CSV table of C-alpha atoms and ligand atoms in Angstrom, one decimal:
chain,number,residue,atom,x,y,z
A,1,MET,CA,-0.1,0.1,0.0
A,2,HIS,CA,1.0,3.5,-0.9
A,3,ILE,CA,0.0,6.3,1.3
A,4,PRO,CA,-0.4,9.1,-1.3
A,5,THR,CA,-2.2,6.8,-3.6
A,6,LEU,CA,-4.6,6.0,-0.8
A,7,ILE,CA,-4.8,9.9,-0.1
A,8,ALA,CA,-5.6,10.6,-3.8
A,9,HIS,CA,-8.3,7.5,-3.8
A,10,LYS,CA,-10.1,9.4,-1.1
A,11,ARG,CA,-9.6,12.7,-2.8
A,12,ASP,CA,-11.2,11.6,-6.0
A,13,GLY,CA,-14.3,10.1,-4.2
A,14,GLY,CA,-12.9,6.6,-3.7
A,15,VAL,CA,-13.8,4.3,-1.0
A,16,LEU,CA,-11.1,2.9,1.2
A,17,ALA,CA,-11.0,-0.9,2.2
A,18,GLU,CA,-10.9,-1.8,5.9
A,19,LYS,CA,-7.5,-2.9,5.8
A,20,GLU,CA,-6.3,0.1,4.1
A,21,ILE,CA,-7.9,2.4,6.9
A,22,ARG,CA,-6.5,0.3,9.6
A,23,TRP,CA,-3.1,0.3,7.9
A,24,LEU,CA,-3.2,4.2,7.5
A,25,ILE,CA,-4.2,4.8,11.4
A,26,GLU,CA,-1.5,2.1,12.6
A,27,GLY,CA,1.0,4.1,10.4
A,28,PHE,CA,-0.2,7.6,11.9
A,29,VAL,CA,0.2,6.4,15.5
A,30,ALA,CA,3.4,4.7,14.6
A,31,GLY,CA,4.6,7.9,13.0
A,32,ASP,CA,5.0,6.3,9.5
A,33,VAL,CA,2.1,8.4,8.1
A,34,THR,CA,3.1,11.9,8.7
A,35,GLU,CA,1.0,14.7,10.0
A,36,ALA,CA,0.8,16.4,6.6
A,37,GLN,CA,-0.6,13.2,4.8
A,38,MET,CA,-3.0,12.6,7.8
A,39,SER,CA,-4.3,16.3,7.4
A,40,ALA,CA,-4.8,16.0,3.6
A,41,LEU,CA,-6.6,12.6,4.2
A,42,ALA,CA,-8.9,14.4,6.8
A,43,MET,CA,-9.6,17.2,4.4
A,44,ALA,CA,-10.4,14.6,1.6
A,45,VAL,CA,-12.7,12.9,4.0
A,46,PHE,CA,-14.3,16.2,5.1
A,47,PHE,CA,-15.3,16.8,1.4
A,48,ARG,CA,-15.8,13.5,0.1
A,49,GLY,CA,-17.4,11.6,3.5
A,50,MET,CA,-17.2,8.2,4.1
A,51,THR,CA,-19.7,5.0,3.9
A,52,ALA,CA,-21.0,3.5,6.7
A,53,ALA,CA,-18.4,0.6,6.3
A,54,GLU,CA,-15.7,3.0,6.0
A,55,THR,CA,-16.8,5.0,9.2
A,56,ALA,CA,-17.1,1.7,11.1
A,57,ALA,CA,-13.6,0.7,10.0
A,58,LEU,CA,-12.0,4.0,11.0
A,59,THR,CA,-13.8,3.8,14.3
A,60,TYR,CA,-12.4,0.2,15.0
A,61,ALA,CA,-9.0,1.1,13.9
A,62,MET,CA,-9.0,4.1,16.2
A,63,LEU,CA,-10.5,1.9,19.2
A,64,GLU,CA,-7.7,-0.7,18.5
A,65,SER,CA,-5.0,2.0,18.8
A,66,GLY,CA,-5.1,2.0,22.7
A,67,GLU,CA,-6.3,0.1,25.5
A,68,ARG,CA,-9.8,-0.3,26.8
A,69,PHE,CA,-11.8,-1.0,30.0
A,70,ARG,CA,-12.3,-4.8,30.6
A,71,PHE,CA,-15.1,-6.0,32.9
A,72,SER,CA,-15.1,-9.6,34.1
A,73,GLY,CA,-17.6,-11.5,36.3
A,74,GLU,CA,-20.9,-10.4,37.6
A,75,HIS,CA,-21.0,-6.6,37.6
A,76,PRO,CA,-23.9,-3.9,37.2
A,77,PRO,CA,-24.8,-2.6,33.5
A,78,VAL,CA,-22.0,-0.3,32.2
A,79,VAL,CA,-23.6,2.9,30.9
A,80,ASP,CA,-22.4,6.4,29.6
A,81,LYS,CA,-23.6,9.4,28.0
A,82,HIS,CA,-22.1,11.8,25.6
A,83,SER,CA,-22.9,15.2,24.3
A,84,THR,CA,-21.6,16.7,21.0
A,85,GLY,CA,-21.1,19.9,22.8
A,86,GLY,CA,-23.0,22.9,23.9
A,87,ILE,CA,-22.9,26.2,25.7
A,88,GLY,CA,-23.5,25.5,29.4
A,89,ASP,CA,-24.1,21.9,29.0
A,90,LYS,CA,-23.2,20.5,32.4
A,91,VAL,CA,-25.4,17.5,32.4
A,92,SER,CA,-22.5,15.1,32.8
A,93,LEU,CA,-21.6,16.7,36.4
A,94,ILE,CA,-25.1,15.8,37.7
A,95,LEU,CA,-25.9,12.6,35.3
A,96,ALA,CA,-22.8,10.9,36.5
A,97,PRO,CA,-23.5,10.6,40.2
A,98,LEU,CA,-27.3,10.3,39.5
A,99,VAL,CA,-26.5,7.1,37.3
A,100,ALA,CA,-24.1,5.6,40.1
A,101,CYS,CA,-27.2,6.1,42.4
A,102,CYS,CA,-29.2,3.7,40.0
A,103,ASP,CA,-26.9,0.8,40.5
A,104,CYS,CA,-25.2,1.4,37.2
A,105,TRP,CA,-21.5,1.7,36.5
A,106,ILE,CA,-20.5,5.0,34.8
A,107,PRO,CA,-16.8,5.0,33.4
A,108,MET,CA,-17.1,8.7,32.0
A,109,VAL,CA,-14.2,9.8,29.7
A,110,SER,CA,-14.8,13.3,28.9
A,111,GLY,CA,-13.0,16.0,27.0
A,112,ARG,CA,-11.8,19.6,27.5
A,113,GLY,CA,-13.5,22.7,26.3
A,114,LEU,CA,-12.5,23.6,22.6
A,115,GLY,CA,-13.8,26.5,20.6
A,116,ILE,CA,-17.1,28.0,22.1
A,117,THR,CA,-18.2,24.7,23.8
A,118,GLY,CA,-17.3,24.0,27.4
A,119,GLY,CA,-15.6,20.7,28.5
A,120,THR,CA,-16.4,18.5,31.7
A,121,LEU,CA,-12.9,18.0,32.7
A,122,ASP,CA,-12.1,22.0,32.7
A,123,LYS,CA,-15.4,22.3,35.0
A,124,LEU,CA,-14.2,19.5,37.3
A,125,GLU,CA,-10.7,21.1,37.6
A,126,SER,CA,-12.3,24.1,39.1
A,127,ILE,CA,-12.7,22.2,42.2
A,128,PRO,CA,-9.5,22.5,44.0
A,129,GLY,CA,-7.5,19.3,44.0
A,130,PHE,CA,-9.7,17.5,41.8
A,131,ARG,CA,-7.7,14.9,39.5
A,132,VAL,CA,-9.0,14.0,36.1
A,133,GLY,CA,-5.8,12.0,35.0
A,134,LEU,CA,-6.9,8.5,36.2
A,135,SER,CA,-5.4,5.3,34.6
A,136,ILE,CA,-7.9,2.7,33.4
A,137,GLU,CA,-6.8,0.5,36.2
A,138,GLU,CA,-7.5,3.1,38.7
A,139,ALA,CA,-10.9,3.9,36.9
A,140,GLN,CA,-11.8,0.3,36.9
A,141,GLN,CA,-11.1,0.1,40.8
A,142,GLN,CA,-12.8,3.4,41.5
A,143,LEU,CA,-16.0,1.8,39.6
A,144,LYS,CA,-16.0,-1.2,42.0
A,145,GLN,CA,-15.8,1.3,44.9
A,146,ILE,CA,-18.4,3.9,44.1
A,147,GLY,CA,-19.8,3.1,40.6
A,148,VAL,CA,-18.5,6.1,38.8
A,149,ALA,CA,-15.1,7.6,37.6
A,150,MET,CA,-14.7,11.0,35.7
A,151,MET,CA,-11.5,11.0,33.7
A,152,GLY,CA,-9.9,12.6,30.7
A,153,GLN,CA,-8.5,10.7,27.6
A,154,THR,CA,-5.0,9.5,28.5
A,155,GLU,CA,-2.2,8.3,26.1
A,156,GLN,CA,-3.5,4.6,26.9
A,157,PHE,CA,-7.0,5.6,25.5
A,158,CYS,CA,-7.6,5.9,21.8
A,159,PRO,CA,-4.1,7.6,21.0
A,160,ALA,CA,-5.2,7.8,17.3
A,161,ASP,CA,-8.1,9.8,18.3
A,162,LYS,CA,-6.0,12.2,20.4
A,163,LYS,CA,-3.5,12.7,17.7
A,164,LEU,CA,-6.0,12.9,15.0
A,165,TYR,CA,-8.2,15.4,16.9
A,166,ALA,CA,-5.4,17.7,17.6
A,167,LEU,CA,-4.6,17.8,13.6
A,168,ARG,CA,-8.5,18.4,12.9
A,169,ASP,CA,-8.6,21.2,15.4
A,170,VAL,CA,-5.9,23.3,13.3
A,171,THR,CA,-6.8,22.2,9.9
A,172,GLY,CA,-10.6,23.1,9.6
A,173,THR,CA,-11.6,19.5,9.5
A,174,VAL,CA,-13.5,19.0,12.9
A,175,PRO,CA,-17.1,19.3,11.5
A,176,SER,CA,-17.1,16.2,9.3
A,177,ILE,CA,-19.7,13.5,10.1
A,178,PRO,CA,-17.4,10.5,9.6
A,179,LEU,CA,-14.6,12.0,11.5
A,180,ILE,CA,-16.7,13.1,14.5
A,181,THR,CA,-18.5,9.8,14.7
A,182,ALA,CA,-15.3,7.7,14.7
A,183,SER,CA,-13.7,10.2,17.2
A,184,ILE,CA,-16.7,10.1,19.8
A,185,MET,CA,-17.5,6.3,19.2
A,186,SER,CA,-14.0,4.9,19.5
A,187,LYS,CA,-13.6,6.7,22.8
A,188,LYS,CA,-17.0,5.5,24.1
A,189,LEU,CA,-16.6,1.9,22.5
A,190,ALA,CA,-13.2,1.6,24.4
A,191,GLU,CA,-15.5,2.2,27.8
A,192,SER,CA,-17.0,-1.3,26.9
A,193,LEU,CA,-20.4,0.2,27.5
A,194,ASP,CA,-23.6,-2.0,27.5
A,195,ARG,CA,-25.7,1.3,26.7
A,196,LEU,CA,-24.9,4.9,25.7
A,197,VAL,CA,-27.2,7.7,25.3
A,198,LEU,CA,-26.0,10.2,22.9
A,199,ASP,CA,-27.1,14.1,23.1
A,200,VAL,CA,-26.9,15.2,19.6
A,201,LYS,CA,-26.9,19.2,19.7
A,202,TYR,CA,-27.9,21.4,16.9
A,203,GLY,CA,-28.2,25.1,16.5
A,204,SER,CA,-25.9,28.2,17.0
A,205,GLY,CA,-24.0,27.1,20.0
A,206,ALA,CA,-23.5,23.4,18.5
A,207,PHE,CA,-21.0,21.9,15.8
A,208,MET,CA,-24.2,20.8,13.8
A,209,LYS,CA,-25.9,23.9,12.8
A,210,THR,CA,-29.1,22.3,11.5
A,211,ARG,CA,-31.4,19.5,12.8
A,212,ALA,CA,-31.0,17.7,9.7
A,213,LEU,CA,-27.3,17.6,10.2
A,214,ALA,CA,-27.8,16.3,13.7
A,215,GLU,CA,-30.0,13.7,12.5
A,216,GLU,CA,-27.3,12.6,10.0
A,217,LEU,CA,-24.6,12.5,12.8
A,218,ALA,CA,-27.0,10.7,15.3
A,219,ALA,CA,-27.8,8.0,12.6
A,220,ALA,CA,-24.1,7.5,11.8
A,221,MET,CA,-23.2,7.2,15.5
A,222,LYS,CA,-26.0,4.8,16.2
A,223,ALA,CA,-24.9,2.6,13.1
A,224,VAL,CA,-21.3,2.1,14.4
A,225,GLY,CA,-22.8,1.2,17.9
A,226,ASP,CA,-25.3,-1.3,16.4
A,227,GLU,CA,-22.4,-2.7,14.3
A,228,MET,CA,-20.3,-3.1,17.6
A,229,GLY,CA,-23.2,-4.5,19.8
A,230,VAL,CA,-23.8,-1.3,22.0
A,231,GLN,CA,-27.2,0.0,22.5
A,232,VAL,CA,-27.0,3.4,21.4
A,233,ILE,CA,-30.1,5.6,22.3
A,234,THR,CA,-29.9,9.1,20.4
A,235,GLN,CA,-31.6,12.2,21.5
A,236,LEU,CA,-31.5,15.2,19.6
A,237,ASN,CA,-31.7,18.6,21.6
A,238,PRO,CA,-31.6,22.3,20.5
A,239,MET,CA,-28.8,24.7,21.5
A,240,GLU,CA,-30.1,28.0,20.7
A,241,GLU,CA,-30.0,29.4,24.0
A,242,PRO,CA,-27.6,28.2,26.9
A,243,LEU,CA,-28.5,25.2,29.0
A,244,GLY,CA,-29.5,26.5,32.4
A,245,CYS,CA,-28.5,30.0,33.5
A,246,ALA,CA,-24.7,29.6,34.1
A,247,VAL,CA,-21.8,29.5,31.4
A,248,GLY,CA,-18.1,29.2,32.5
A,249,ASN,CA,-16.4,26.5,34.5
A,250,ALA,CA,-16.8,27.2,38.3
A,251,LEU,CA,-19.9,28.9,37.7
A,252,GLU,CA,-21.2,25.7,36.0
A,253,VAL,CA,-20.2,23.7,38.9
A,254,VAL,CA,-22.2,25.9,41.3
A,255,GLU,CA,-25.2,25.5,39.2
A,256,SER,CA,-24.6,21.6,39.0
A,257,LEU,CA,-24.4,21.6,42.8
A,258,ALA,CA,-27.6,23.3,43.1
A,259,THR,CA,-29.4,21.0,40.8
A,260,MET,CA,-28.1,18.3,42.9
A,261,ARG,CA,-29.8,19.7,45.8
A,262,GLY,CA,-33.1,19.7,43.7
A,263,GLU,CA,-32.8,23.4,42.9
A,264,GLY,CA,-31.7,23.2,39.2
A,265,PRO,CA,-33.1,25.4,36.3
A,266,PRO,CA,-36.0,23.5,34.6
A,267,ASP,CA,-34.1,22.9,31.1
A,268,LEU,CA,-31.1,21.6,32.8
A,269,VAL,CA,-33.2,19.3,35.1
A,270,ALA,CA,-35.4,18.1,32.2
A,271,LEU,CA,-32.4,17.0,30.1
A,272,VAL,CA,-30.7,15.3,33.0
A,273,LEU,CA,-33.6,13.2,33.9
A,274,ALA,CA,-34.5,12.3,30.2
A,275,GLN,CA,-30.8,11.1,29.5
A,276,THR,CA,-30.6,9.3,32.8
A,277,GLU,CA,-33.8,7.7,32.3
A,278,ALA,CA,-32.8,6.5,28.9
A,279,ILE,CA,-29.7,4.7,30.1
A,280,THR,CA,-30.8,3.4,33.5
A,281,GLY,CA,-34.3,2.6,32.9
A,282,VAL,CA,-35.4,4.4,36.3
A,283,PRO,CA,-38.6,6.4,35.6
A,284,ARG,CA,-38.0,10.3,35.6
A,285,GLU,CA,-40.2,10.9,38.5
A,286,LYS,CA,-38.0,8.6,40.7
A,287,LEU,CA,-34.9,10.3,39.6
A,288,ALA,CA,-36.3,13.6,40.5
A,289,GLY,CA,-36.9,12.5,43.9
A,290,MET,CA,-33.3,11.2,44.1
A,291,LEU,CA,-32.1,14.9,43.3
A,292,GLN,CA,-34.3,16.4,46.0
A,293,SER,CA,-33.2,13.7,48.5
A,294,GLY,CA,-29.6,14.6,48.6
A,295,GLU,CA,-28.3,11.4,47.7
A,296,VAL,CA,-26.7,12.3,44.5
A,297,LEU,CA,-25.0,15.1,45.9
A,298,GLU,CA,-23.8,12.7,48.5
A,299,LYS,CA,-22.3,10.7,45.5
A,300,PHE,CA,-20.7,13.7,43.9
A,301,ASN,CA,-19.0,14.4,47.0
A,302,GLN,CA,-17.8,10.7,47.1
A,303,ILE,CA,-16.2,11.4,43.4
A,304,VAL,CA,-14.6,14.5,44.4
A,305,LYS,CA,-13.1,12.8,47.6
A,306,VAL,CA,-11.8,9.8,45.9
A,307,GLN,CA,-10.5,11.7,43.1
A,308,GLY,CA,-8.4,14.1,45.3
A,309,GLY,CA,-10.6,17.2,45.4
A,310,ASP,CA,-11.3,19.2,48.4
A,311,VAL,CA,-15.1,18.3,49.6
A,312,SER,CA,-15.1,21.1,52.1
A,313,ALA,CA,-14.4,23.5,49.1
A,314,LEU,CA,-17.6,22.5,47.4
A,315,HIS,CA,-20.0,24.7,49.5
A,316,ALA,CA,-17.5,27.6,49.2
A,317,LEU,CA,-16.6,27.1,45.3
A,318,ALA,CA,-18.2,30.5,44.4
A,319,LYS,CA,-16.1,32.4,47.0
A,320,ILE,CA,-13.0,30.3,46.3
A,321,GLN,CA,-13.3,30.9,42.6
A,322,ALA,CA,-14.8,34.4,42.7
A,323,ALA,CA,-13.6,36.6,39.7
A,324,PRO,CA,-12.3,40.0,40.5
A,325,VAL,CA,-15.0,42.0,38.7
A,326,VAL,CA,-18.9,40.8,38.9
A,327,ARG,CA,-21.2,43.1,37.0
A,328,ASP,CA,-24.8,43.1,36.1
A,329,VAL,CA,-25.7,43.3,32.3
A,330,LEU,CA,-29.0,45.4,31.7
A,331,ALA,CA,-31.8,44.9,29.2
A,332,PRO,CA,-31.4,47.7,26.5
A,333,THR,CA,-35.0,47.6,25.6
A,334,SER,CA,-38.3,46.1,26.9
A,335,GLY,CA,-40.3,43.0,25.7
A,336,ALA,CA,-40.3,39.3,25.7
A,337,VAL,CA,-37.0,37.6,25.1
A,338,LEU,CA,-37.1,36.0,21.9
A,339,ARG,CA,-33.6,34.7,21.3
A,340,PHE,CA,-30.4,34.8,23.6
A,341,ASP,CA,-28.0,33.3,21.2
A,342,ALA,CA,-26.0,30.3,22.3
A,343,GLY,CA,-23.3,30.9,19.9
A,344,GLN,CA,-22.7,34.4,20.6
A,345,ILE,CA,-22.8,34.1,24.3
A,346,GLY,CA,-20.3,30.9,24.1
A,347,GLN,CA,-18.0,33.3,21.9
A,348,ALA,CA,-18.3,36.1,24.6
A,349,ALA,CA,-17.5,33.5,27.4
A,350,LEU,CA,-14.4,32.2,25.3
A,351,GLU,CA,-13.1,35.8,25.0
A,352,LEU,CA,-13.6,36.3,28.8
A,353,GLY,CA,-11.3,33.4,29.3
A,354,ALA,CA,-13.6,30.5,30.0
A,355,GLY,CA,-12.6,28.6,26.8
A,356,ARG,CA,-9.8,28.0,24.5
A,357,GLY,CA,-8.9,29.4,21.3
A,358,LYS,CA,-6.4,26.5,20.7
A,359,ALA,CA,-5.6,23.1,22.9
A,360,SER,CA,-2.8,24.7,24.7
A,361,ASP,CA,-4.2,27.8,26.0
A,362,ARG,CA,-5.1,28.0,29.8
A,363,ILE,CA,-8.6,28.8,30.9
A,364,ASP,CA,-9.8,30.9,34.0
A,365,PRO,CA,-12.0,28.9,36.0
A,366,ARG,CA,-13.6,32.2,37.6
A,367,VAL,CA,-15.0,33.8,34.6
A,368,GLY,CA,-18.1,33.5,32.6
A,369,PHE,CA,-21.9,34.3,33.2
A,370,ASP,CA,-24.7,33.6,35.5
A,371,ALA,CA,-28.3,34.6,36.2
A,372,LEU,CA,-28.8,34.3,32.1
A,373,ILE,CA,-32.3,35.3,31.6
A,374,LYS,CA,-34.3,32.5,29.4
A,375,VAL,CA,-36.3,32.8,26.1
A,376,GLY,CA,-40.0,33.6,26.9
A,377,GLN,CA,-39.4,35.6,30.0
A,378,HIS,CA,-40.5,39.3,30.1
A,379,LEU,CA,-38.2,42.1,30.5
A,380,ALA,CA,-38.6,45.9,31.1
A,381,LYS,CA,-35.7,48.3,29.8
A,382,GLY,CA,-32.8,48.2,32.6
A,383,ASP,CA,-33.8,44.5,34.1
A,384,ARG,CA,-30.7,42.2,34.7
A,385,ILE,CA,-30.3,39.9,31.7
A,386,ALA,CA,-27.3,38.2,33.0
A,387,ARG,CA,-24.2,38.6,35.5
A,388,VAL,CA,-20.7,38.8,34.0
A,389,HIS,CA,-17.8,37.5,36.1
A,390,ALA,CA,-14.5,38.8,34.5
A,391,ALA,CA,-10.9,39.1,35.2
A,392,ASP,CA,-10.8,42.9,34.7
A,393,GLU,CA,-13.3,45.8,34.1
A,394,ALA,CA,-12.3,46.0,30.3
A,395,SER,CA,-13.3,42.3,29.6
A,396,ALA,CA,-16.4,42.6,31.7
A,397,ALA,CA,-17.5,45.7,29.6
A,398,ARG,CA,-16.7,44.0,26.2
A,399,ALA,CA,-18.7,40.7,27.5
A,400,ALA,CA,-21.6,43.1,28.5
A,401,THR,CA,-21.9,44.5,25.1
A,402,ALA,CA,-21.7,41.1,23.6
A,403,LEU,CA,-24.6,39.8,25.6
A,404,GLN,CA,-26.9,42.8,24.9
A,405,ALA,CA,-26.1,42.0,21.2
A,406,ALA,CA,-26.9,38.4,21.5
A,407,LEU,CA,-30.4,39.1,23.0
A,408,SER,CA,-33.5,39.7,20.9
A,409,VAL,CA,-36.5,40.9,22.5
A,410,GLY,CA,-40.1,41.6,20.6
B,501,URA,N1,-15.9,15.6,20.3
B,501,URA,C1,-15.0,14.6,20.0
B,501,URA,O1,-14.6,14.0,20.9
B,501,URA,N2,-14.6,14.4,18.8
B,501,URA,C2,-15.2,15.2,17.7
B,501,URA,O2,-14.7,15.0,16.5
B,501,URA,C3,-16.1,16.3,17.9
B,501,URA,C4,-16.6,16.3,19.3
């Protein structure tokens, strides 16, 4: 096999054989396929797409590039959820302990925020001491102990995806349905799941801008799951306004803790319940009762403790991670909120320092927005539409202007 010929075949709309895809991915991880060659292939896939069989072969080759969870003997069902990413999407923080309270195991491997979308790992790291760098062995041990582990991708785990994602990020090849499918599903399949719920987002704050594209992505991921024997449940959800009322790392943990005390915003609670019900089979009324009872918060405290975090810091997180400047943002006109654009709010949060422009950037856990107004609410001119938490006055002022521009009232 000849690497440039395979790239040219895909460039010209050809179909790659399973063994060709496997060989390319093995070669990429080993360093025999160069980054330039893999970038060219990713761009060819971006424009030409892949058949279902090619996407499955790519997923499998990426899965095989590393180790995976192995469960032996009697154990509870192993389940997980994945969201294709959104603004203020903190569902994982609440869902993971809730699922563990339902006698399921959840080995949650999450990502960092990139672009305008936030990442579970960055949010967890706003808790002092919290360690996301677990090995597979440690995570397996933790599952036996408390039923849940929340960790990042390591060198052990789908190294092909880690390398390819970094290239895609800098070559404009992230929003490709076969590449997203293989990236997400290889990591999820490496968790050796029985059931997976996929929250596929569409709208201004999501990778997929239209429902039709989200449907296509959902079908591609389900097809790979079916082929590999994992029950995949897809749920399509709009991402036109932020989820809940907080965007930003520590601010989202604070909102998640309130939700685990039964005081969450209705849109966030509804998604947590729908996704948890889909993977555990426990009815949402019962799950809602578990959020009220405090047992989910107790499970989250266990996760924090076992993973090296400071449990005593949780109730004081808003103070520990207080931003130097906190300002109200006011409505410029009166009327009903028609739109509070997730994409624009995500961009404003990114510019405050809550997200990354590139993978090596450092985030500021303190900054972002809370008290965000929701679509459908009525405003009088001068009412608060959000609170901005910023590192300095100048960035607070820029963010306030951006939030006002993101708001449509009528
Ligand atoms: N999340 C992933 O893990 N991979 C992608 O390609 C896109 C979102």
